[in-house]
PDB file of C-alpha atoms in Angstrom:
ATOM      1  CA  MET W 270      29.316  84.661 -23.385  1.00  0.00           C
ATOM      2  CA  ARG W 271      28.655  82.353 -26.135  1.00  0.00           C
ATOM      3  CA  VAL W 272      25.138  83.618 -26.606  1.00  0.00           C
ATOM      4  CA  PHE W 273      25.998  86.959 -26.995  1.00  0.00           C
ATOM      5  CA  LEU W 274      28.576  85.927 -29.701  1.00  0.00           C
ATOM      6  CA  SER W 275      26.233  83.673 -31.436  1.00  0.00           C
ATOM      7  CA  LEU W 276      23.682  86.514 -31.607  1.00  0.00           C
ATOM      8  CA  LEU W 277      26.296  88.877 -32.877  1.00  0.00           C
ATOM      9  CA  VAL W 278      27.351  86.466 -35.707  1.00  0.00           C
ATOM     10  CA  VAL W 279      23.698  85.551 -36.543  1.00  0.00           C
ATOM     11  CA  SER W 280      22.605  89.412 -36.556  1.00  0.00           C
ATOM     12  CA  TYR W 281      25.842  90.384 -38.641  1.00  0.00           C
ATOM     13  CA  LEU W 282      24.909  87.458 -41.165  1.00  0.00           C
ATOM     14  CA  PHE W 283      21.436  88.532 -41.421  1.00  0.00           C
ATOM     15  CA  ALA W 284      22.496  92.091 -41.831  1.00  0.00           C
ATOM     16  CA  LEU W 285      24.565  90.872 -45.130  1.00  0.00           C
ATOM     17  CA  ASN W 286      21.548  89.035 -46.601  1.00  0.00           C
ATOM     18  CA  PRO W 287      21.555  90.288 -49.936  1.00  0.00           C
ATOM     19  CA  SER W 288      18.005  89.903 -50.528  1.00  0.00           C
ATOM     20  CA  LYS W 289      17.411  92.411 -47.464  1.00  0.00           C
ATOM     21  CA  MET W 290      19.658  95.201 -49.426  1.00  0.00           C
ATOM     22  CA  ASN W 291      18.809  97.470 -52.030  1.00  0.00           C
ATOM     23  CA  LEU W 292      20.348  98.112 -55.695  1.00  0.00           C
ATOM     24  CA  ILE W 293      22.589 100.989 -54.652  1.00  0.00           C
ATOM     25  CA  GLU W 294      23.658  99.041 -51.352  1.00  0.00           C
ATOM     26  CA  LEU W 295      24.250  95.893 -53.186  1.00  0.00           C
ATOM     27  CA  TYR W 296      26.400  97.207 -55.984  1.00  0.00           C
ATOM     28  CA  LYS W 297      28.633  99.344 -53.474  1.00  0.00           C
ATOM     29  CA  ARG W 298      29.306  95.863 -51.650  1.00  0.00           C
ATOM     30  CA  HIS W 299      30.447  94.417 -55.164  1.00  0.00           C
ATOM     31  CA  TYR W 300      27.435  91.846 -55.069  1.00  0.00           C
ATOM     32  CA  TYR W 301      27.722  92.002 -59.024  1.00  0.00           C
ATOM     33  CA  THR W 302      26.843  88.210 -59.043  1.00  0.00           C
ATOM     34  CA  TYR W 303      24.058  88.626 -56.950  1.00  0.00           C
ATOM     35  CA  ILE W 304      22.650  91.412 -58.886  1.00  0.00           C
ATOM     36  CA  CYS W 305      23.350  90.133 -62.288  1.00  0.00           C
ATOM     37  CA  VAL W 306      21.512  86.896 -61.446  1.00  0.00           C
ATOM     38  CA  HIS W 307      18.660  88.634 -59.877  1.00  0.00           C
ATOM     39  CA  ARG W 308      18.259  91.148 -62.904  1.00  0.00           C
ATOM     40  CA  TRP W 309      14.749  90.485 -63.578  1.00  0.00           C
ATOM     41  CA  LYS W 310      13.695  91.385 -59.925  1.00  0.00           C
ATOM     42  CA  PHE W 311      15.358  94.797 -60.498  1.00  0.00           C
ATOM     43  CA  ILE W 312      14.157  95.332 -64.133  1.00  0.00           C
ATOM     44  CA  LYS W 313      10.640  94.827 -63.029  1.00  0.00           C
ATOM     45  CA  LYS W 314      11.106  96.878 -59.891  1.00  0.00           C
ATOM     46  CA  TYR W 315      13.038 100.049 -61.176  1.00  0.00           C
ATOM     47  CA  LYS W 316      12.166 102.039 -64.369  1.00  0.00           C
ATOM     48  CA  ASP W 317      15.322 104.369 -63.380  1.00  0.00           C
ATOM     49  CA  GLU W 318      17.926 103.952 -66.326  1.00  0.00           C
ATOM     50  CA  ASP W 319      20.712 105.019 -63.789  1.00  0.00           C
ATOM     51  CA  LEU W 320      19.515 102.238 -61.446  1.00  0.00           C
ATOM     52  CA  LEU W 321      18.991  99.742 -64.304  1.00  0.00           C
ATOM     53  CA  SER W 322      22.657 100.749 -65.664  1.00  0.00           C
ATOM     54  CA  LEU W 323      24.104  99.542 -62.333  1.00  0.00           C
ATOM     55  CA  VAL W 324      22.506  95.948 -63.201  1.00  0.00           C
ATOM     56  CA  ALA W 325      24.086  96.190 -66.563  1.00  0.00           C
ATOM     57  CA  ALA W 326      27.354  97.152 -64.865  1.00  0.00           C
ATOM     58  CA  SER W 327      27.122  94.176 -62.821  1.00  0.00           C
ATOM     59  CA  CYS W 328      26.612  91.996 -65.611  1.00  0.00           C
ATOM     60  CA  VAL W 329      29.631  93.411 -67.209  1.00  0.00           C
ATOM     61  CA  LYS W 330      32.025  93.160 -64.274  1.00  0.00           C
ATOM     62  CA  LYS W 331      30.974  89.577 -63.771  1.00  0.00           C
ATOM     63  CA  HIS W 332      31.595  88.666 -67.375  1.00  0.00           C
ATOM     64  CA  MET W 333      27.631  87.627 -67.579  1.00  0.00           C
ATOM     65  CA  VAL W 334      27.279  89.263 -71.075  1.00  0.00           C
ATOM     66  CA  THR W 335      24.478  86.914 -72.310  1.00  0.00           C
ATOM     67  CA  PRO W 336      22.246  87.756 -68.922  1.00  0.00           C
ATOM     68  CA  GLY W 337      23.267  91.704 -69.621  1.00  0.00           C
ATOM     69  CA  ILE W 338      21.143  91.421 -72.812  1.00  0.00           C
ATOM     70  CA  ASP W 339      18.173  91.309 -70.776  1.00  0.00           C
ATOM     71  CA  VAL W 340      18.851  94.674 -69.135  1.00  0.00           C
ATOM     72  CA  ALA W 341      20.317  96.215 -72.446  1.00  0.00           C
ATOM     73  CA  LYS W 342      16.594  95.792 -74.192  1.00  0.00           C
ATOM     74  CA  VAL W 343      15.023  98.130 -71.219  1.00  0.00           C
ATOM     75  CA  LEU W 344      17.883 100.632 -71.513  1.00  0.00           C
ATOM     76  CA  ARG W 345      16.134 102.672 -74.201  1.00  0.00           C
ATOM     77  CA  PHE W 346      14.701 106.007 -72.987  1.00  0.00           C
ATOM     78  CA  THR W 347      17.941 108.159 -71.856  1.00  0.00           C
ATOM     79  CA  LYS W 348      20.949 108.676 -73.720  1.00  0.00           C
ATOM     80  CA  ILE W 349      23.146 107.192 -71.024  1.00  0.00           C
ATOM     81  CA  GLY W 350      20.962 103.967 -70.923  1.00  0.00           C
ATOM     82  CA  ARG W 351      21.117 103.691 -74.788  1.00  0.00           C
ATOM     83  CA  ASN W 352      24.960 104.080 -74.551  1.00  0.00           C
ATOM     84  CA  ASN W 353      24.777 101.259 -71.951  1.00  0.00           C
ATOM     85  CA  ALA W 354      22.733  98.973 -73.946  1.00  0.00           C
ATOM     86  CA  ASN W 355      25.088  99.840 -77.196  1.00  0.00           C
ATOM     87  CA  TYR W 356      28.271  98.756 -74.715  1.00  0.00           C
ATOM     88  CA  LEU W 357      26.273  95.720 -73.657  1.00  0.00           C
ATOM     89  CA  SER W 358      25.087  94.432 -77.100  1.00  0.00           C
ATOM     90  CA  THR W 359      28.385  95.259 -78.465  1.00  0.00           C
ATOM     91  CA  LEU W 360      30.048  92.699 -75.981  1.00  0.00           C
ATOM     92  CA  PHE W 361      27.764  90.013 -76.887  1.00  0.00           C
ATOM     93  CA  LEU W 362      27.968  90.451 -80.338  1.00  0.00           C
ATOM     94  CA  ILE W 363      31.974  90.321 -79.967  1.00  0.00           C
ATOM     95  CA  LYS W 364      31.244  87.024 -78.000  1.00  0.00           C
ATOM     96  CA  HIS W 365      29.204  85.884 -80.528  1.00  0.00           C
ATOM     97  CA  TYR W 366      31.435  86.645 -83.281  1.00  0.00           C
ATOM     98  CA  ILE W 367      34.486  85.076 -81.469  1.00  0.00           C
ATOM     99  CA  ILE W 368      32.391  81.464 -81.047  1.00  0.00           C
ATOM    100  CA  SER W 369      31.741  81.580 -84.842  1.00  0.00           C
ATOM    101  CA  TYR W 370      35.318  82.185 -85.623  1.00  0.00           C
ATOM    102  CA  ILE W 371      36.200  79.107 -83.469  1.00  0.00           C
ATOM    103  CA  LYS W 372      33.431  77.021 -84.577  1.00  0.00           C
ATOM    104  CA  ASP W 373      32.483  77.950 -88.311  1.00  0.00           C
ATOM    105  CA  GLY W 374      35.746  79.800 -89.532  1.00  0.00           C
ATOM    106  CA  PHE W 375      33.659  83.091 -89.870  1.00  0.00           C
ATOM    107  CA  ASP W 376      35.918  85.644 -91.669  1.00  0.00           C
ATOM    108  CA  LEU W 377      35.730  88.822 -89.690  1.00  0.00           C
ATOM    109  CA  LYS W 378      37.361  91.108 -91.973  1.00  0.00           C
ATOM    110  CA  ASN W 379      33.944  92.748 -93.011  1.00  0.00           C
ATOM    111  CA  VAL W 380      32.801  93.041 -89.144  1.00  0.00           C
ATOM    112  CA  ASN W 381      33.268  96.621 -87.859  1.00  0.00           C
ATOM    113  CA  LEU W 382      32.228  97.059 -84.249  1.00  0.00           C
ATOM    114  CA  PRO W 383      32.936 100.039 -81.877  1.00  0.00           C
ATOM    115  CA  LEU W 384      36.086  99.514 -80.164  1.00  0.00           C
ATOM    116  CA  ILE W 385      35.964  98.280 -76.731  1.00  0.00           C
ATOM    117  CA  LYS W 386      39.518  98.806 -74.931  1.00  0.00           C
ATOM    118  CA  ASP W 387      38.354  98.505 -71.260  1.00  0.00           C
ATOM    119  CA  ASP W 388      36.920  94.831 -71.446  1.00  0.00           C
ATOM    120  CA  LEU W 389      39.347  92.006 -71.850  1.00  0.00           C
ATOM    121  CA  ILE W 390      37.056  90.293 -74.659  1.00  0.00           C
ATOM    122  CA  GLY W 391      36.996  93.631 -76.557  1.00  0.00           C
ATOM    123  CA  LYS W 392      40.729  93.662 -76.412  1.00  0.00           C
ATOM    124  CA  ILE W 393      40.839  90.088 -77.630  1.00  0.00           C
ATOM    125  CA  PHE W 394      38.522  90.660 -80.378  1.00  0.00           C
ATOM    126  CA  ILE W 395      40.834  93.472 -81.473  1.00  0.00           C
ATOM    127  CA  LEU W 396      43.930  91.380 -81.413  1.00  0.00           C
ATOM    128  CA  LEU W 397      41.866  88.528 -83.253  1.00  0.00           C
ATOM    129  CA  LYS W 398      40.917  90.712 -86.040  1.00  0.00           C
ATOM    130  CA  ALA W 399      44.537  91.770 -86.578  1.00  0.00           C
ATOM    131  CA  GLN W 400      46.557  88.481 -86.131  1.00  0.00           C
ATOM    132  CA  LYS W 401      43.630  85.833 -87.304  1.00  0.00           C
ATOM    133  CA  PRO W 402      45.382  82.798 -85.586  1.00  0.00           C
ATOM    134  CA  LYS W 403      44.332  79.472 -86.533  1.00  0.00           C
ATOM    135  CA  VAL W 404      41.799  77.686 -84.520  1.00  0.00           C
ATOM    136  CA  LYS W 405      42.775  74.059 -82.938  1.00  0.00           C
ATOM    137  CA  ASP W 406      40.720  72.300 -80.914  1.00  0.00           C
ATOM    138  CA  ASN W 407      38.206  74.752 -80.387  1.00  0.00           C
ATOM    139  CA  SER W 408      40.700  77.330 -79.157  1.00  0.00           C
ATOM    140  CA  PHE W 409      43.001  80.169 -80.403  1.00  0.00           C
ATOM    141  CA  VAL W 410      45.849  82.165 -79.149  1.00  0.00           C
ATOM    142  CA  VAL W 411      46.709  85.949 -79.748  1.00  0.00           C
ATOM    143  CA  VAL W 412      49.753  87.823 -78.512  1.00  0.00           C
ATOM    144  CA  ASP W 413      49.980  91.099 -77.088  1.00  0.00           C
ATOM    145  CA  GLY W 414      53.746  91.609 -75.750  1.00  0.00           C
ATOM    146  CA  SER W 415      54.603  89.060 -73.454  1.00  0.00           C
ATOM    147  CA  LEU W 416      50.952  88.081 -72.545  1.00  0.00           C
ATOM    148  CA  LYS W 417      49.219  85.212 -74.566  1.00  0.00           C
ATOM    149  CA  TYR W 418      45.267  84.950 -74.244  1.00  0.00           C
ATOM    150  CA  LYS W 419      44.173  81.436 -75.304  1.00  0.00           C
ATOM    151  CA  VAL W 420      40.377  81.560 -75.960  1.00  0.00           C
ATOM    152  CA  VAL W 421      38.270  78.343 -75.807  1.00  0.00           C
ATOM    153  CA  VAL W 422      34.831  77.914 -76.341  1.00  0.00           C
ATOM    154  CA  ASN W 423      32.194  75.508 -74.723  1.00  0.00           C
ATOM    155  CA  LEU W 424      29.177  75.241 -76.766  1.00  0.00           C
ATOM    156  CA  LYS W 425      27.200  73.254 -74.437  1.00  0.00           C
ATOM    157  CA  ARG W 426      27.034  76.059 -72.043  1.00  0.00           C
ATOM    158  CA  ASN W 427      27.445  79.092 -74.239  1.00  0.00           C
ATOM    159  CA  LEU W 428      30.525  79.715 -72.622  1.00  0.00           C
ATOM    160  CA  LEU W 429      34.157  81.534 -73.617  1.00  0.00           C
ATOM    161  CA  TYR W 430      37.056  80.753 -71.200  1.00  0.00           C
ATOM    162  CA  VAL W 431      40.018  83.187 -71.537  1.00  0.00           C
ATOM    163  CA  TYR W 432      43.506  81.990 -70.042  1.00  0.00           C
ATOM    164  CA  ILE W 433      46.007  84.620 -69.610  1.00  0.00           C
ATOM    165  CA  LEU W 434      49.438  83.519 -69.994  1.00  0.00           C
ATOM    166  CA  ASN W 435      52.774  85.453 -69.212  1.00  0.00           C
ATOM    167  CA  ASN W 436      56.021  83.553 -70.390  1.00  0.00           C
ATOM    168  CA  GLY W 437      53.875  80.416 -70.467  1.00  0.00           C
ATOM    169  CA  ASN W 438      52.432  80.617 -66.795  1.00  0.00           C
ATOM    170  CA  LEU W 439      49.011  81.436 -66.131  1.00  0.00           C
ATOM    171  CA  ILE W 440      48.471  84.388 -64.290  1.00  0.00           C
ATOM    172  CA  LYS W 441      44.306  84.494 -64.884  1.00  0.00           C
ATOM    173  CA  LYS W 442      41.588  82.669 -66.254  1.00  0.00           C
ATOM    174  CA  ASP W 443      38.128  84.551 -66.876  1.00  0.00           C
ATOM    175  CA  ARG W 444      34.678  83.233 -68.394  1.00  0.00           C
ATOM    176  CA  TYR W 445      32.568  84.973 -70.529  1.00  0.00           C
ATOM    177  CA  TRP W 446      28.833  83.766 -70.369  1.00  0.00           C
TER     178      TRP W 446
END
């Protein structure tokens, strides 16, 4: 019986081996980090921009904006591909401008980017431009109702950390690479 169970477990683990799955199966199983980390494998393998858009979406879902730019560069032949590339590029610019605001005091008043309301960093950028908070210790805080968003930059790793607080209690921490 133990041998049977061992074989069953091993075969199950082998069946879930991401390197053996195709892109669509990986995406359906929510292997977003794996997809984004292995983006070059998929960029080289596929020319279909619908499939490559799954790679781009995986990077966005895991807040891996910088690696997502690699995918955005190849999404240029279809309207949907270009739209996805624009979305990723805008997120990248938002991240870059937030870092410039924190580290350099960059004035955002003349920066006009497409509004991105369905991603946290896009929402924070909108609040940042409206509230113009003071920077302290490589961070700032913006407020939206009872929620506060504390944004901290780590320049050595090119990361933004977003702490979401509700009435002073941490409810979530996100990282943007």
